[in-house]
Amino acid sequence: MSHKIAVITGGSRGLGENAALKLAAKGVDVILTYRSKQPEADRVVQRIEALGARAVALQLDVGDSKSFVAFAAEVKKQLNAVWQREHFDYLLNNAGTALHASFEETTEAQFDEMVNVHFKGPFFLTQTLLPLLVDGGRILNISSGLARFSLPGSSAYASVKGAMEVLTRYQAKELGKRGIAVNILAPGAIATDFSGGMVRDNPEVNAFVASQTALGRVGLPDDIGNAVAQILSDESGWINGQRIEASGGMFM
């Protein structure tokens, strides 16, 4: 029986890395992308291989939609060379970057980056990869708790995540004819290096998040990686078109 294969954008660090390792532990092979730090990506490949799965790291800037056709060709090449297959099974649109700026001070350049990385990128990357995604496959997009609750300084970031939530429903509706299920996972505040490690390294932020979370602590990367692996599993096959928040019950 051949392994399932997941394509994970931004899989070289943070939540993407954790998700890749959780999937690998369940026997899923991984094609992960990195934007600039190949040594980080290579280390993740080694960790995946140590778990008994196969992995390949490819360079990709999800903010550059003009690169997607060439990227898809490289994915097709790797599928054939490493797996002797034409298709992959799961797509995790995870890659992203943070922005903390008030609505009044957000520049057009910052806004464009948020749109390109978090909305236009996943929109057209998914479209470009569709011929390589197996019928009956699964797509998981990533949103944020900030699309549900509002904290000052996240208007542009949260708005494009909200756009991804709407897109997810349309993808689920339109790709259902191929048996492809599409969902979106919204992490709460997680202790990673995201946003300069703000939740992880700032004691005041950490304490505030914990105080506003029903389970009384900030989220950890494992909390999200486990959720990703669960949602992408065959056991979750009837869950489709849903926004699933993994925040420990934040701002209930």
JSON list of C-alpha atoms in Angstrom, two decimals:
[
{"chain": "A", "resi": 1, "resn": "MET", "atom": "CA", "xyz": [0.00, 0.00, 0.00]},
{"chain": "A", "resi": 2, "resn": "SER", "atom": "CA", "xyz": [1.48, 3.34, -1.06]},
{"chain": "A", "resi": 3, "resn": "HIS", "atom": "CA", "xyz": [1.77, 6.20, 1.38]},
{"chain": "A", "resi": 4, "resn": "LYS", "atom": "CA", "xyz": [-0.43, 9.25, 1.12]},
{"chain": "A", "resi": 5, "resn": "ILE", "atom": "CA", "xyz": [1.48, 12.39, 0.08]},
{"chain": "A", "resi": 6, "resn": "ALA", "atom": "CA", "xyz": [0.90, 15.88, 1.50]},
{"chain": "A", "resi": 7, "resn": "VAL", "atom": "CA", "xyz": [2.07, 19.16, -0.02]},
{"chain": "A", "resi": 8, "resn": "ILE", "atom": "CA", "xyz": [2.68, 21.66, 2.80]},
{"chain": "A", "resi": 9, "resn": "THR", "atom": "CA", "xyz": [3.55, 25.29, 2.10]},
{"chain": "A", "resi": 10, "resn": "GLY", "atom": "CA", "xyz": [5.78, 26.87, 4.71]},
{"chain": "A", "resi": 11, "resn": "GLY", "atom": "CA", "xyz": [6.74, 23.47, 6.08]},
{"chain": "A", "resi": 12, "resn": "SER", "atom": "CA", "xyz": [10.27, 24.37, 7.12]},
{"chain": "A", "resi": 13, "resn": "ARG", "atom": "CA", "xyz": [9.40, 25.96, 10.48]},
{"chain": "A", "resi": 14, "resn": "GLY", "atom": "CA", "xyz": [6.68, 26.70, 13.00]},
{"chain": "A", "resi": 15, "resn": "LEU", "atom": "CA", "xyz": [3.25, 25.20, 12.60]},
{"chain": "A", "resi": 16, "resn": "GLY", "atom": "CA", "xyz": [4.02, 23.90, 9.11]},
{"chain": "A", "resi": 17, "resn": "GLU", "atom": "CA", "xyz": [6.98, 21.92, 10.39]},
{"chain": "A", "resi": 18, "resn": "ASN", "atom": "CA", "xyz": [4.93, 20.53, 13.28]},
{"chain": "A", "resi": 19, "resn": "ALA", "atom": "CA", "xyz": [2.13, 19.50, 10.93]},
{"chain": "A", "resi": 20, "resn": "ALA", "atom": "CA", "xyz": [4.62, 17.81, 8.61]},
{"chain": "A", "resi": 21, "resn": "LEU", "atom": "CA", "xyz": [6.06, 15.79, 11.50]},
{"chain": "A", "resi": 22, "resn": "LYS", "atom": "CA", "xyz": [2.61, 14.80, 12.82]},
{"chain": "A", "resi": 23, "resn": "LEU", "atom": "CA", "xyz": [1.57, 13.62, 9.36]},
{"chain": "A", "resi": 24, "resn": "ALA", "atom": "CA", "xyz": [4.86, 11.77, 8.87]},
{"chain": "A", "resi": 25, "resn": "ALA", "atom": "CA", "xyz": [4.33, 9.98, 12.20]},
{"chain": "A", "resi": 26, "resn": "LYS", "atom": "CA", "xyz": [1.04, 8.71, 10.72]},
{"chain": "A", "resi": 27, "resn": "GLY", "atom": "CA", "xyz": [2.81, 7.41, 7.62]},
{"chain": "A", "resi": 28, "resn": "VAL", "atom": "CA", "xyz": [2.15, 10.36, 5.31]},
{"chain": "A", "resi": 29, "resn": "ASP", "atom": "CA", "xyz": [4.96, 11.42, 2.97]},
{"chain": "A", "resi": 30, "resn": "VAL", "atom": "CA", "xyz": [5.60, 15.15, 2.55]},
{"chain": "A", "resi": 31, "resn": "ILE", "atom": "CA", "xyz": [6.54, 17.68, -0.10]},
{"chain": "A", "resi": 32, "resn": "LEU", "atom": "CA", "xyz": [7.26, 20.82, 1.90]},
{"chain": "A", "resi": 33, "resn": "THR", "atom": "CA", "xyz": [8.11, 24.31, 0.77]},
{"chain": "A", "resi": 34, "resn": "TYR", "atom": "CA", "xyz": [10.43, 26.97, 2.16]},
{"chain": "A", "resi": 35, "resn": "ARG", "atom": "CA", "xyz": [10.86, 30.55, 1.03]},
{"chain": "A", "resi": 36, "resn": "SER", "atom": "CA", "xyz": [14.55, 31.26, 1.66]},
{"chain": "A", "resi": 37, "resn": "LYS", "atom": "CA", "xyz": [16.10, 29.05, 4.35]},
{"chain": "A", "resi": 38, "resn": "GLN", "atom": "CA", "xyz": [16.98, 25.76, 2.71]},
{"chain": "A", "resi": 39, "resn": "PRO", "atom": "CA", "xyz": [19.08, 24.45, 5.65]},
{"chain": "A", "resi": 40, "resn": "GLU", "atom": "CA", "xyz": [15.98, 24.66, 7.89]},
{"chain": "A", "resi": 41, "resn": "ALA", "atom": "CA", "xyz": [13.95, 22.80, 5.28]},
{"chain": "A", "resi": 42, "resn": "ASP", "atom": "CA", "xyz": [16.62, 20.13, 4.87]},
{"chain": "A", "resi": 43, "resn": "ARG", "atom": "CA", "xyz": [16.60, 19.52, 8.62]},
{"chain": "A", "resi": 44, "resn": "VAL", "atom": "CA", "xyz": [12.85, 19.00, 8.56]},
{"chain": "A", "resi": 45, "resn": "VAL", "atom": "CA", "xyz": [13.26, 16.52, 5.69]},
{"chain": "A", "resi": 46, "resn": "GLN", "atom": "CA", "xyz": [15.76, 14.60, 7.83]},
{"chain": "A", "resi": 47, "resn": "ARG", "atom": "CA", "xyz": [13.36, 14.56, 10.79]},
{"chain": "A", "resi": 48, "resn": "ILE", "atom": "CA", "xyz": [10.56, 13.27, 8.57]},
{"chain": "A", "resi": 49, "resn": "GLU", "atom": "CA", "xyz": [12.80, 10.55, 7.18]},
{"chain": "A", "resi": 50, "resn": "ALA", "atom": "CA", "xyz": [13.77, 9.58, 10.72]},
{"chain": "A", "resi": 51, "resn": "LEU", "atom": "CA", "xyz": [10.06, 8.88, 11.31]},
{"chain": "A", "resi": 52, "resn": "GLY", "atom": "CA", "xyz": [10.04, 6.44, 8.38]},
{"chain": "A", "resi": 53, "resn": "ALA", "atom": "CA", "xyz": [8.36, 8.68, 5.82]},
{"chain": "A", "resi": 54, "resn": "ARG", "atom": "CA", "xyz": [9.76, 10.22, 2.64]},
{"chain": "A", "resi": 55, "resn": "ALA", "atom": "CA", "xyz": [10.09, 13.95, 2.09]},
{"chain": "A", "resi": 56, "resn": "VAL", "atom": "CA", "xyz": [11.24, 16.53, -0.43]},
{"chain": "A", "resi": 57, "resn": "ALA", "atom": "CA", "xyz": [11.81, 20.26, 0.15]},
{"chain": "A", "resi": 58, "resn": "LEU", "atom": "CA", "xyz": [11.11, 22.74, -2.67]},
{"chain": "A", "resi": 59, "resn": "GLN", "atom": "CA", "xyz": [11.61, 26.50, -2.80]},
{"chain": "A", "resi": 60, "resn": "LEU", "atom": "CA", "xyz": [8.43, 28.59, -3.14]},
{"chain": "A", "resi": 61, "resn": "ASP", "atom": "CA", "xyz": [7.38, 32.16, -2.43]},
{"chain": "A", "resi": 62, "resn": "VAL", "atom": "CA", "xyz": [3.59, 31.97, -2.07]},
{"chain": "A", "resi": 63, "resn": "GLY", "atom": "CA", "xyz": [3.43, 35.74, -2.56]},
{"chain": "A", "resi": 64, "resn": "ASP", "atom": "CA", "xyz": [4.72, 35.35, -6.14]},
{"chain": "A", "resi": 65, "resn": "SER", "atom": "CA", "xyz": [1.90, 33.83, -8.16]},
{"chain": "A", "resi": 66, "resn": "LYS", "atom": "CA", "xyz": [3.91, 34.04, -11.37]},
{"chain": "A", "resi": 67, "resn": "SER", "atom": "CA", "xyz": [6.14, 31.25, -10.04]},
{"chain": "A", "resi": 68, "resn": "PHE", "atom": "CA", "xyz": [3.33, 28.75, -9.53]},
{"chain": "A", "resi": 69, "resn": "VAL", "atom": "CA", "xyz": [3.34, 27.08, -12.95]},
{"chain": "A", "resi": 70, "resn": "ALA", "atom": "CA", "xyz": [7.05, 26.29, -12.62]},
{"chain": "A", "resi": 71, "resn": "PHE", "atom": "CA", "xyz": [6.50, 25.10, -9.05]},
{"chain": "A", "resi": 72, "resn": "ALA", "atom": "CA", "xyz": [3.71, 22.74, -10.13]},
{"chain": "A", "resi": 73, "resn": "ALA", "atom": "CA", "xyz": [5.99, 21.32, -12.81]},
{"chain": "A", "resi": 74, "resn": "GLU", "atom": "CA", "xyz": [8.62, 20.65, -10.14]},
{"chain": "A", "resi": 75, "resn": "VAL", "atom": "CA", "xyz": [6.04, 18.96, -7.89]},
{"chain": "A", "resi": 76, "resn": "LYS", "atom": "CA", "xyz": [5.01, 16.75, -10.82]},
{"chain": "A", "resi": 77, "resn": "LYS", "atom": "CA", "xyz": [8.67, 15.92, -11.49]},
{"chain": "A", "resi": 78, "resn": "GLN", "atom": "CA", "xyz": [9.30, 14.97, -7.84]},
{"chain": "A", "resi": 79, "resn": "LEU", "atom": "CA", "xyz": [6.11, 12.88, -7.64]},
{"chain": "A", "resi": 80, "resn": "ASN", "atom": "CA", "xyz": [7.33, 10.89, -10.62]},
{"chain": "A", "resi": 81, "resn": "ALA", "atom": "CA", "xyz": [10.96, 10.61, -9.52]},
{"chain": "A", "resi": 82, "resn": "VAL", "atom": "CA", "xyz": [10.50, 9.85, -5.82]},
{"chain": "A", "resi": 83, "resn": "TRP", "atom": "CA", "xyz": [7.11, 8.13, -5.70]},
{"chain": "A", "resi": 84, "resn": "GLN", "atom": "CA", "xyz": [6.49, 7.00, -9.29]},
{"chain": "A", "resi": 85, "resn": "ARG", "atom": "CA", "xyz": [3.10, 8.68, -9.00]},
{"chain": "A", "resi": 86, "resn": "GLU", "atom": "CA", "xyz": [1.16, 11.34, -10.86]},
{"chain": "A", "resi": 87, "resn": "HIS", "atom": "CA", "xyz": [-0.84, 12.80, -7.96]},
{"chain": "A", "resi": 88, "resn": "PHE", "atom": "CA", "xyz": [-0.64, 13.83, -4.31]},
{"chain": "A", "resi": 89, "resn": "ASP", "atom": "CA", "xyz": [-3.41, 13.47, -1.70]},
{"chain": "A", "resi": 90, "resn": "TYR", "atom": "CA", "xyz": [-3.43, 16.45, 0.65]},
{"chain": "A", "resi": 91, "resn": "LEU", "atom": "CA", "xyz": [-2.71, 20.18, 0.27]},
{"chain": "A", "resi": 92, "resn": "LEU", "atom": "CA", "xyz": [-2.03, 22.30, 3.36]},
{"chain": "A", "resi": 93, "resn": "ASN", "atom": "CA", "xyz": [-1.96, 26.03, 2.55]},
{"chain": "A", "resi": 94, "resn": "ASN", "atom": "CA", "xyz": [0.02, 27.03, 5.62]},
{"chain": "A", "resi": 95, "resn": "ALA", "atom": "CA", "xyz": [2.72, 29.52, 4.56]},
{"chain": "A", "resi": 96, "resn": "GLY", "atom": "CA", "xyz": [2.27, 33.02, 5.92]},
{"chain": "A", "resi": 97, "resn": "THR", "atom": "CA", "xyz": [3.80, 36.07, 7.46]},
{"chain": "A", "resi": 98, "resn": "ALA", "atom": "CA", "xyz": [2.63, 38.34, 10.25]},
{"chain": "A", "resi": 99, "resn": "LEU", "atom": "CA", "xyz": [1.78, 42.03, 10.29]},
{"chain": "A", "resi": 100, "resn": "HIS", "atom": "CA", "xyz": [1.09, 44.17, 13.34]},
{"chain": "A", "resi": 101, "resn": "ALA", "atom": "CA", "xyz": [-0.02, 47.65, 12.30]},
{"chain": "A", "resi": 102, "resn": "SER", "atom": "CA", "xyz": [-3.05, 49.73, 13.15]},
{"chain": "A", "resi": 103, "resn": "PHE", "atom": "CA", "xyz": [-5.66, 50.30, 10.46]},
{"chain": "A", "resi": 104, "resn": "GLU", "atom": "CA", "xyz": [-4.66, 53.96, 10.28]},
{"chain": "A", "resi": 105, "resn": "GLU", "atom": "CA", "xyz": [-0.97, 53.18, 9.78]},
{"chain": "A", "resi": 106, "resn": "THR", "atom": "CA", "xyz": [-1.15, 50.16, 7.45]},
{"chain": "A", "resi": 107, "resn": "THR", "atom": "CA", "xyz": [0.64, 51.00, 4.20]},
{"chain": "A", "resi": 108, "resn": "GLU", "atom": "CA", "xyz": [-0.46, 49.92, 0.75]},
{"chain": "A", "resi": 109, "resn": "ALA", "atom": "CA", "xyz": [2.71, 47.84, 0.44]},
{"chain": "A", "resi": 110, "resn": "GLN", "atom": "CA", "xyz": [1.93, 46.01, 3.69]},
{"chain": "A", "resi": 111, "resn": "PHE", "atom": "CA", "xyz": [-1.65, 45.45, 2.57]},
{"chain": "A", "resi": 112, "resn": "ASP", "atom": "CA", "xyz": [-0.52, 44.07, -0.80]},
{"chain": "A", "resi": 113, "resn": "GLU", "atom": "CA", "xyz": [1.86, 41.66, 0.94]},
{"chain": "A", "resi": 114, "resn": "MET", "atom": "CA", "xyz": [-0.96, 40.36, 3.15]},
{"chain": "A", "resi": 115, "resn": "VAL", "atom": "CA", "xyz": [-3.23, 39.85, 0.13]},
{"chain": "A", "resi": 116, "resn": "ASN", "atom": "CA", "xyz": [-0.52, 38.21, -1.97]},
{"chain": "A", "resi": 117, "resn": "VAL", "atom": "CA", "xyz": [0.77, 35.84, 0.72]},
{"chain": "A", "resi": 118, "resn": "HIS", "atom": "CA", "xyz": [-2.47, 34.94, 2.50]},
{"chain": "A", "resi": 119, "resn": "PHE", "atom": "CA", "xyz": [-5.17, 35.17, -0.18]},
{"chain": "A", "resi": 120, "resn": "LYS", "atom": "CA", "xyz": [-4.04, 35.56, -3.80]},
{"chain": "A", "resi": 121, "resn": "GLY", "atom": "CA", "xyz": [-1.23, 33.06, -3.23]},
{"chain": "A", "resi": 122, "resn": "PRO", "atom": "CA", "xyz": [-3.35, 30.23, -1.80]},
{"chain": "A", "resi": 123, "resn": "PHE", "atom": "CA", "xyz": [-6.12, 31.00, -4.31]},
{"chain": "A", "resi": 124, "resn": "PHE", "atom": "CA", "xyz": [-3.97, 30.58, -7.41]},
{"chain": "A", "resi": 125, "resn": "LEU", "atom": "CA", "xyz": [-1.53, 28.01, -5.99]},
{"chain": "A", "resi": 126, "resn": "THR", "atom": "CA", "xyz": [-4.44, 25.69, -5.22]},
{"chain": "A", "resi": 127, "resn": "GLN", "atom": "CA", "xyz": [-5.89, 26.34, -8.66]},
{"chain": "A", "resi": 128, "resn": "THR", "atom": "CA", "xyz": [-2.53, 25.55, -10.29]},
{"chain": "A", "resi": 129, "resn": "LEU", "atom": "CA", "xyz": [-2.02, 22.35, -8.28]},
{"chain": "A", "resi": 130, "resn": "LEU", "atom": "CA", "xyz": [-5.54, 20.98, -8.82]},
{"chain": "A", "resi": 131, "resn": "PRO", "atom": "CA", "xyz": [-4.55, 18.74, -11.77]},
{"chain": "A", "resi": 132, "resn": "LEU", "atom": "CA", "xyz": [-2.01, 17.04, -9.47]},
{"chain": "A", "resi": 133, "resn": "LEU", "atom": "CA", "xyz": [-4.41, 16.57, -6.54]},
{"chain": "A", "resi": 134, "resn": "VAL", "atom": "CA", "xyz": [-6.05, 13.15, -6.53]},
{"chain": "A", "resi": 135, "resn": "ASP", "atom": "CA", "xyz": [-9.82, 12.84, -6.82]},
{"chain": "A", "resi": 136, "resn": "GLY", "atom": "CA", "xyz": [-11.05, 12.28, -3.28]},
{"chain": "A", "resi": 137, "resn": "GLY", "atom": "CA", "xyz": [-8.16, 14.33, -1.88]},
{"chain": "A", "resi": 138, "resn": "ARG", "atom": "CA", "xyz": [-8.31, 16.94, 0.86]},
{"chain": "A", "resi": 139, "resn": "ILE", "atom": "CA", "xyz": [-7.38, 20.62, 1.07]},
{"chain": "A", "resi": 140, "resn": "LEU", "atom": "CA", "xyz": [-6.84, 22.41, 4.37]},
{"chain": "A", "resi": 141, "resn": "ASN", "atom": "CA", "xyz": [-6.47, 26.18, 4.45]},
{"chain": "A", "resi": 142, "resn": "ILE", "atom": "CA", "xyz": [-5.28, 28.14, 7.48]},
{"chain": "A", "resi": 143, "resn": "SER", "atom": "CA", "xyz": [-7.15, 31.07, 9.00]},
{"chain": "A", "resi": 144, "resn": "SER", "atom": "CA", "xyz": [-6.79, 32.69, 12.42]},
{"chain": "A", "resi": 145, "resn": "GLY", "atom": "CA", "xyz": [-8.84, 33.26, 15.51]},
{"chain": "A", "resi": 146, "resn": "LEU", "atom": "CA", "xyz": [-8.45, 36.93, 14.58]},
{"chain": "A", "resi": 147, "resn": "ALA", "atom": "CA", "xyz": [-11.02, 36.46, 11.82]},
{"chain": "A", "resi": 148, "resn": "ARG", "atom": "CA", "xyz": [-13.61, 35.79, 14.57]},
{"chain": "A", "resi": 149, "resn": "PHE", "atom": "CA", "xyz": [-12.51, 38.15, 17.35]},
{"chain": "A", "resi": 150, "resn": "SER", "atom": "CA", "xyz": [-10.86, 41.54, 16.89]},
{"chain": "A", "resi": 151, "resn": "LEU", "atom": "CA", "xyz": [-7.63, 42.70, 18.52]},
{"chain": "A", "resi": 152, "resn": "PRO", "atom": "CA", "xyz": [-6.15, 46.07, 17.49]},
{"chain": "A", "resi": 153, "resn": "GLY", "atom": "CA", "xyz": [-3.30, 45.90, 15.00]},
{"chain": "A", "resi": 154, "resn": "SER", "atom": "CA", "xyz": [-4.45, 42.98, 12.87]},
{"chain": "A", "resi": 155, "resn": "SER", "atom": "CA", "xyz": [-6.97, 44.51, 10.46]},
{"chain": "A", "resi": 156, "resn": "ALA", "atom": "CA", "xyz": [-5.18, 43.63, 7.20]},
{"chain": "A", "resi": 157, "resn": "TYR", "atom": "CA", "xyz": [-4.00, 40.18, 8.33]},
{"chain": "A", "resi": 158, "resn": "ALA", "atom": "CA", "xyz": [-7.39, 39.21, 9.76]},
{"chain": "A", "resi": 159, "resn": "SER", "atom": "CA", "xyz": [-9.30, 40.53, 6.75]},
{"chain": "A", "resi": 160, "resn": "VAL", "atom": "CA", "xyz": [-7.43, 38.32, 4.28]},
{"chain": "A", "resi": 161, "resn": "LYS", "atom": "CA", "xyz": [-7.89, 35.35, 6.62]},
{"chain": "A", "resi": 162, "resn": "GLY", "atom": "CA", "xyz": [-11.62, 36.12, 6.56]},
{"chain": "A", "resi": 163, "resn": "ALA", "atom": "CA", "xyz": [-11.45, 36.08, 2.77]},
{"chain": "A", "resi": 164, "resn": "MET", "atom": "CA", "xyz": [-9.86, 32.61, 2.94]},
{"chain": "A", "resi": 165, "resn": "GLU", "atom": "CA", "xyz": [-12.77, 31.41, 5.08]},
{"chain": "A", "resi": 166, "resn": "VAL", "atom": "CA", "xyz": [-15.26, 32.46, 2.39]},
{"chain": "A", "resi": 167, "resn": "LEU", "atom": "CA", "xyz": [-13.07, 30.95, -0.35]},
{"chain": "A", "resi": 168, "resn": "THR", "atom": "CA", "xyz": [-12.95, 27.65, 1.54]},
{"chain": "A", "resi": 169, "resn": "ARG", "atom": "CA", "xyz": [-16.73, 27.27, 1.32]},
{"chain": "A", "resi": 170, "resn": "TYR", "atom": "CA", "xyz": [-16.70, 27.99, -2.41]},
{"chain": "A", "resi": 171, "resn": "GLN", "atom": "CA", "xyz": [-13.85, 25.53, -2.98]},
{"chain": "A", "resi": 172, "resn": "ALA", "atom": "CA", "xyz": [-15.74, 22.84, -1.05]},
{"chain": "A", "resi": 173, "resn": "LYS", "atom": "CA", "xyz": [-18.87, 23.49, -3.11]},
{"chain": "A", "resi": 174, "resn": "GLU", "atom": "CA", "xyz": [-17.12, 23.51, -6.48]},
{"chain": "A", "resi": 175, "resn": "LEU", "atom": "CA", "xyz": [-14.56, 20.75, -5.94]},
{"chain": "A", "resi": 176, "resn": "GLY", "atom": "CA", "xyz": [-17.07, 18.34, -4.41]},
{"chain": "A", "resi": 177, "resn": "LYS", "atom": "CA", "xyz": [-17.73, 16.90, -7.86]},
{"chain": "A", "resi": 178, "resn": "ARG", "atom": "CA", "xyz": [-14.20, 15.45, -7.67]},
{"chain": "A", "resi": 179, "resn": "GLY", "atom": "CA", "xyz": [-14.72, 14.19, -4.13]},
{"chain": "A", "resi": 180, "resn": "ILE", "atom": "CA", "xyz": [-12.27, 16.77, -2.79]},
{"chain": "A", "resi": 181, "resn": "ALA", "atom": "CA", "xyz": [-13.08, 18.03, 0.72]},
{"chain": "A", "resi": 182, "resn": "VAL", "atom": "CA", "xyz": [-11.92, 21.53, 1.72]},
{"chain": "A", "resi": 183, "resn": "ASN", "atom": "CA", "xyz": [-11.80, 22.91, 5.25]},
{"chain": "A", "resi": 184, "resn": "ILE", "atom": "CA", "xyz": [-10.09, 25.78, 7.06]},
{"chain": "A", "resi": 185, "resn": "LEU", "atom": "CA", "xyz": [-8.35, 25.59, 10.42]},
{"chain": "A", "resi": 186, "resn": "ALA", "atom": "CA", "xyz": [-8.19, 28.69, 12.62]},
{"chain": "A", "resi": 187, "resn": "PRO", "atom": "CA", "xyz": [-5.47, 28.50, 15.28]},
{"chain": "A", "resi": 188, "resn": "GLY", "atom": "CA", "xyz": [-5.70, 30.69, 18.33]},
{"chain": "A", "resi": 189, "resn": "ALA", "atom": "CA", "xyz": [-2.59, 32.32, 19.78]},
{"chain": "A", "resi": 190, "resn": "ILE", "atom": "CA", "xyz": [0.23, 29.76, 19.57]},
{"chain": "A", "resi": 191, "resn": "ALA", "atom": "CA", "xyz": [3.67, 29.84, 21.17]},
{"chain": "A", "resi": 192, "resn": "THR", "atom": "CA", "xyz": [5.93, 29.78, 18.09]},
{"chain": "A", "resi": 193, "resn": "ASP", "atom": "CA", "xyz": [8.41, 32.17, 16.43]},
{"chain": "A", "resi": 194, "resn": "PHE", "atom": "CA", "xyz": [5.50, 33.70, 14.45]},
{"chain": "A", "resi": 195, "resn": "SER", "atom": "CA", "xyz": [5.17, 37.48, 14.95]},
{"chain": "A", "resi": 196, "resn": "GLY", "atom": "CA", "xyz": [8.69, 37.56, 16.33]},
{"chain": "A", "resi": 197, "resn": "GLY", "atom": "CA", "xyz": [7.79, 34.98, 18.98]},
{"chain": "A", "resi": 198, "resn": "MET", "atom": "CA", "xyz": [5.38, 37.40, 20.66]},
{"chain": "A", "resi": 199, "resn": "VAL", "atom": "CA", "xyz": [3.08, 34.84, 22.28]},
{"chain": "A", "resi": 200, "resn": "ARG", "atom": "CA", "xyz": [5.94, 32.52, 23.20]},
{"chain": "A", "resi": 201, "resn": "ASP", "atom": "CA", "xyz": [8.47, 35.06, 24.49]},
{"chain": "A", "resi": 202, "resn": "ASN", "atom": "CA", "xyz": [6.48, 38.00, 25.89]},
{"chain": "A", "resi": 203, "resn": "PRO", "atom": "CA", "xyz": [5.30, 37.06, 29.42]},
{"chain": "A", "resi": 204, "resn": "GLU", "atom": "CA", "xyz": [2.55, 39.70, 29.45]},
{"chain": "A", "resi": 205, "resn": "VAL", "atom": "CA", "xyz": [1.10, 38.56, 26.12]},
{"chain": "A", "resi": 206, "resn": "ASN", "atom": "CA", "xyz": [1.38, 34.93, 27.18]},
{"chain": "A", "resi": 207, "resn": "ALA", "atom": "CA", "xyz": [-0.44, 35.59, 30.46]},
{"chain": "A", "resi": 208, "resn": "PHE", "atom": "CA", "xyz": [-3.15, 37.64, 28.74]},
{"chain": "A", "resi": 209, "resn": "VAL", "atom": "CA", "xyz": [-3.85, 34.92, 26.19]},
{"chain": "A", "resi": 210, "resn": "ALA", "atom": "CA", "xyz": [-3.96, 32.24, 28.89]},
{"chain": "A", "resi": 211, "resn": "SER", "atom": "CA", "xyz": [-6.38, 34.34, 30.94]},
{"chain": "A", "resi": 212, "resn": "GLN", "atom": "CA", "xyz": [-8.75, 34.64, 27.96]},
{"chain": "A", "resi": 213, "resn": "THR", "atom": "CA", "xyz": [-8.62, 30.93, 27.06]},
{"chain": "A", "resi": 214, "resn": "ALA", "atom": "CA", "xyz": [-11.05, 28.43, 28.56]},
{"chain": "A", "resi": 215, "resn": "LEU", "atom": "CA", "xyz": [-8.35, 25.78, 28.98]},
{"chain": "A", "resi": 216, "resn": "GLY", "atom": "CA", "xyz": [-6.12, 28.30, 30.77]},
{"chain": "A", "resi": 217, "resn": "ARG", "atom": "CA", "xyz": [-2.95, 28.30, 28.67]},
{"chain": "A", "resi": 218, "resn": "VAL", "atom": "CA", "xyz": [-1.61, 29.45, 25.31]},
{"chain": "A", "resi": 219, "resn": "GLY", "atom": "CA", "xyz": [-1.60, 27.03, 22.40]},
{"chain": "A", "resi": 220, "resn": "LEU", "atom": "CA", "xyz": [1.44, 24.93, 21.55]},
{"chain": "A", "resi": 221, "resn": "PRO", "atom": "CA", "xyz": [2.58, 23.82, 18.08]},
{"chain": "A", "resi": 222, "resn": "ASP", "atom": "CA", "xyz": [1.53, 20.23, 18.86]},
{"chain": "A", "resi": 223, "resn": "ASP", "atom": "CA", "xyz": [-2.03, 21.42, 19.41]},
{"chain": "A", "resi": 224, "resn": "ILE", "atom": "CA", "xyz": [-2.21, 22.59, 15.81]},
{"chain": "A", "resi": 225, "resn": "GLY", "atom": "CA", "xyz": [-0.11, 19.85, 14.22]},
{"chain": "A", "resi": 226, "resn": "ASN", "atom": "CA", "xyz": [-2.34, 17.21, 15.77]},
{"chain": "A", "resi": 227, "resn": "ALA", "atom": "CA", "xyz": [-5.46, 19.04, 14.53]},
{"chain": "A", "resi": 228, "resn": "VAL", "atom": "CA", "xyz": [-4.05, 19.21, 11.00]},
{"chain": "A", "resi": 229, "resn": "ALA", "atom": "CA", "xyz": [-3.25, 15.50, 10.96]},
{"chain": "A", "resi": 230, "resn": "GLN", "atom": "CA", "xyz": [-6.72, 14.70, 12.25]},
{"chain": "A", "resi": 231, "resn": "ILE", "atom": "CA", "xyz": [-8.58, 16.89, 9.74]},
{"chain": "A", "resi": 232, "resn": "LEU", "atom": "CA", "xyz": [-6.54, 15.52, 6.83]},
{"chain": "A", "resi": 233, "resn": "SER", "atom": "CA", "xyz": [-7.14, 11.91, 7.86]},
{"chain": "A", "resi": 234, "resn": "ASP", "atom": "CA", "xyz": [-9.62, 9.60, 6.14]},
{"chain": "A", "resi": 235, "resn": "GLU", "atom": "CA", "xyz": [-11.54, 9.43, 9.42]},
{"chain": "A", "resi": 236, "resn": "SER", "atom": "CA", "xyz": [-12.52, 13.09, 8.93]},
{"chain": "A", "resi": 237, "resn": "GLY", "atom": "CA", "xyz": [-13.71, 12.49, 5.39]},
{"chain": "A", "resi": 238, "resn": "TRP", "atom": "CA", "xyz": [-17.29, 13.70, 5.96]},
{"chain": "A", "resi": 239, "resn": "ILE", "atom": "CA", "xyz": [-16.15, 17.05, 7.41]},
{"chain": "A", "resi": 240, "resn": "ASN", "atom": "CA", "xyz": [-16.30, 19.50, 4.51]},
{"chain": "A", "resi": 241, "resn": "GLY", "atom": "CA", "xyz": [-16.58, 23.24, 3.99]},
{"chain": "A", "resi": 242, "resn": "GLN", "atom": "CA", "xyz": [-16.03, 23.94, 7.69]},
{"chain": "A", "resi": 243, "resn": "ARG", "atom": "CA", "xyz": [-14.15, 26.52, 9.72]},
{"chain": "A", "resi": 244, "resn": "ILE", "atom": "CA", "xyz": [-12.58, 24.63, 12.61]},
{"chain": "A", "resi": 245, "resn": "GLU", "atom": "CA", "xyz": [-11.04, 26.72, 15.38]},
{"chain": "A", "resi": 246, "resn": "ALA", "atom": "CA", "xyz": [-8.28, 25.25, 17.51]},
{"chain": "A", "resi": 247, "resn": "SER", "atom": "CA", "xyz": [-7.82, 27.88, 20.21]},
{"chain": "A", "resi": 248, "resn": "GLY", "atom": "CA", "xyz": [-8.51, 26.10, 23.48]},
{"chain": "A", "resi": 249, "resn": "GLY", "atom": "CA", "xyz": [-11.68, 28.17, 23.75]},
{"chain": "A", "resi": 250, "resn": "MET", "atom": "CA", "xyz": [-10.33, 31.71, 23.35]},
{"chain": "A", "resi": 251, "resn": "PHE", "atom": "CA", "xyz": [-12.66, 34.67, 23.93]},
{"chain": "A", "resi": 252, "resn": "MET", "atom": "CA", "xyz": [-15.70, 32.44, 24.41]}
]
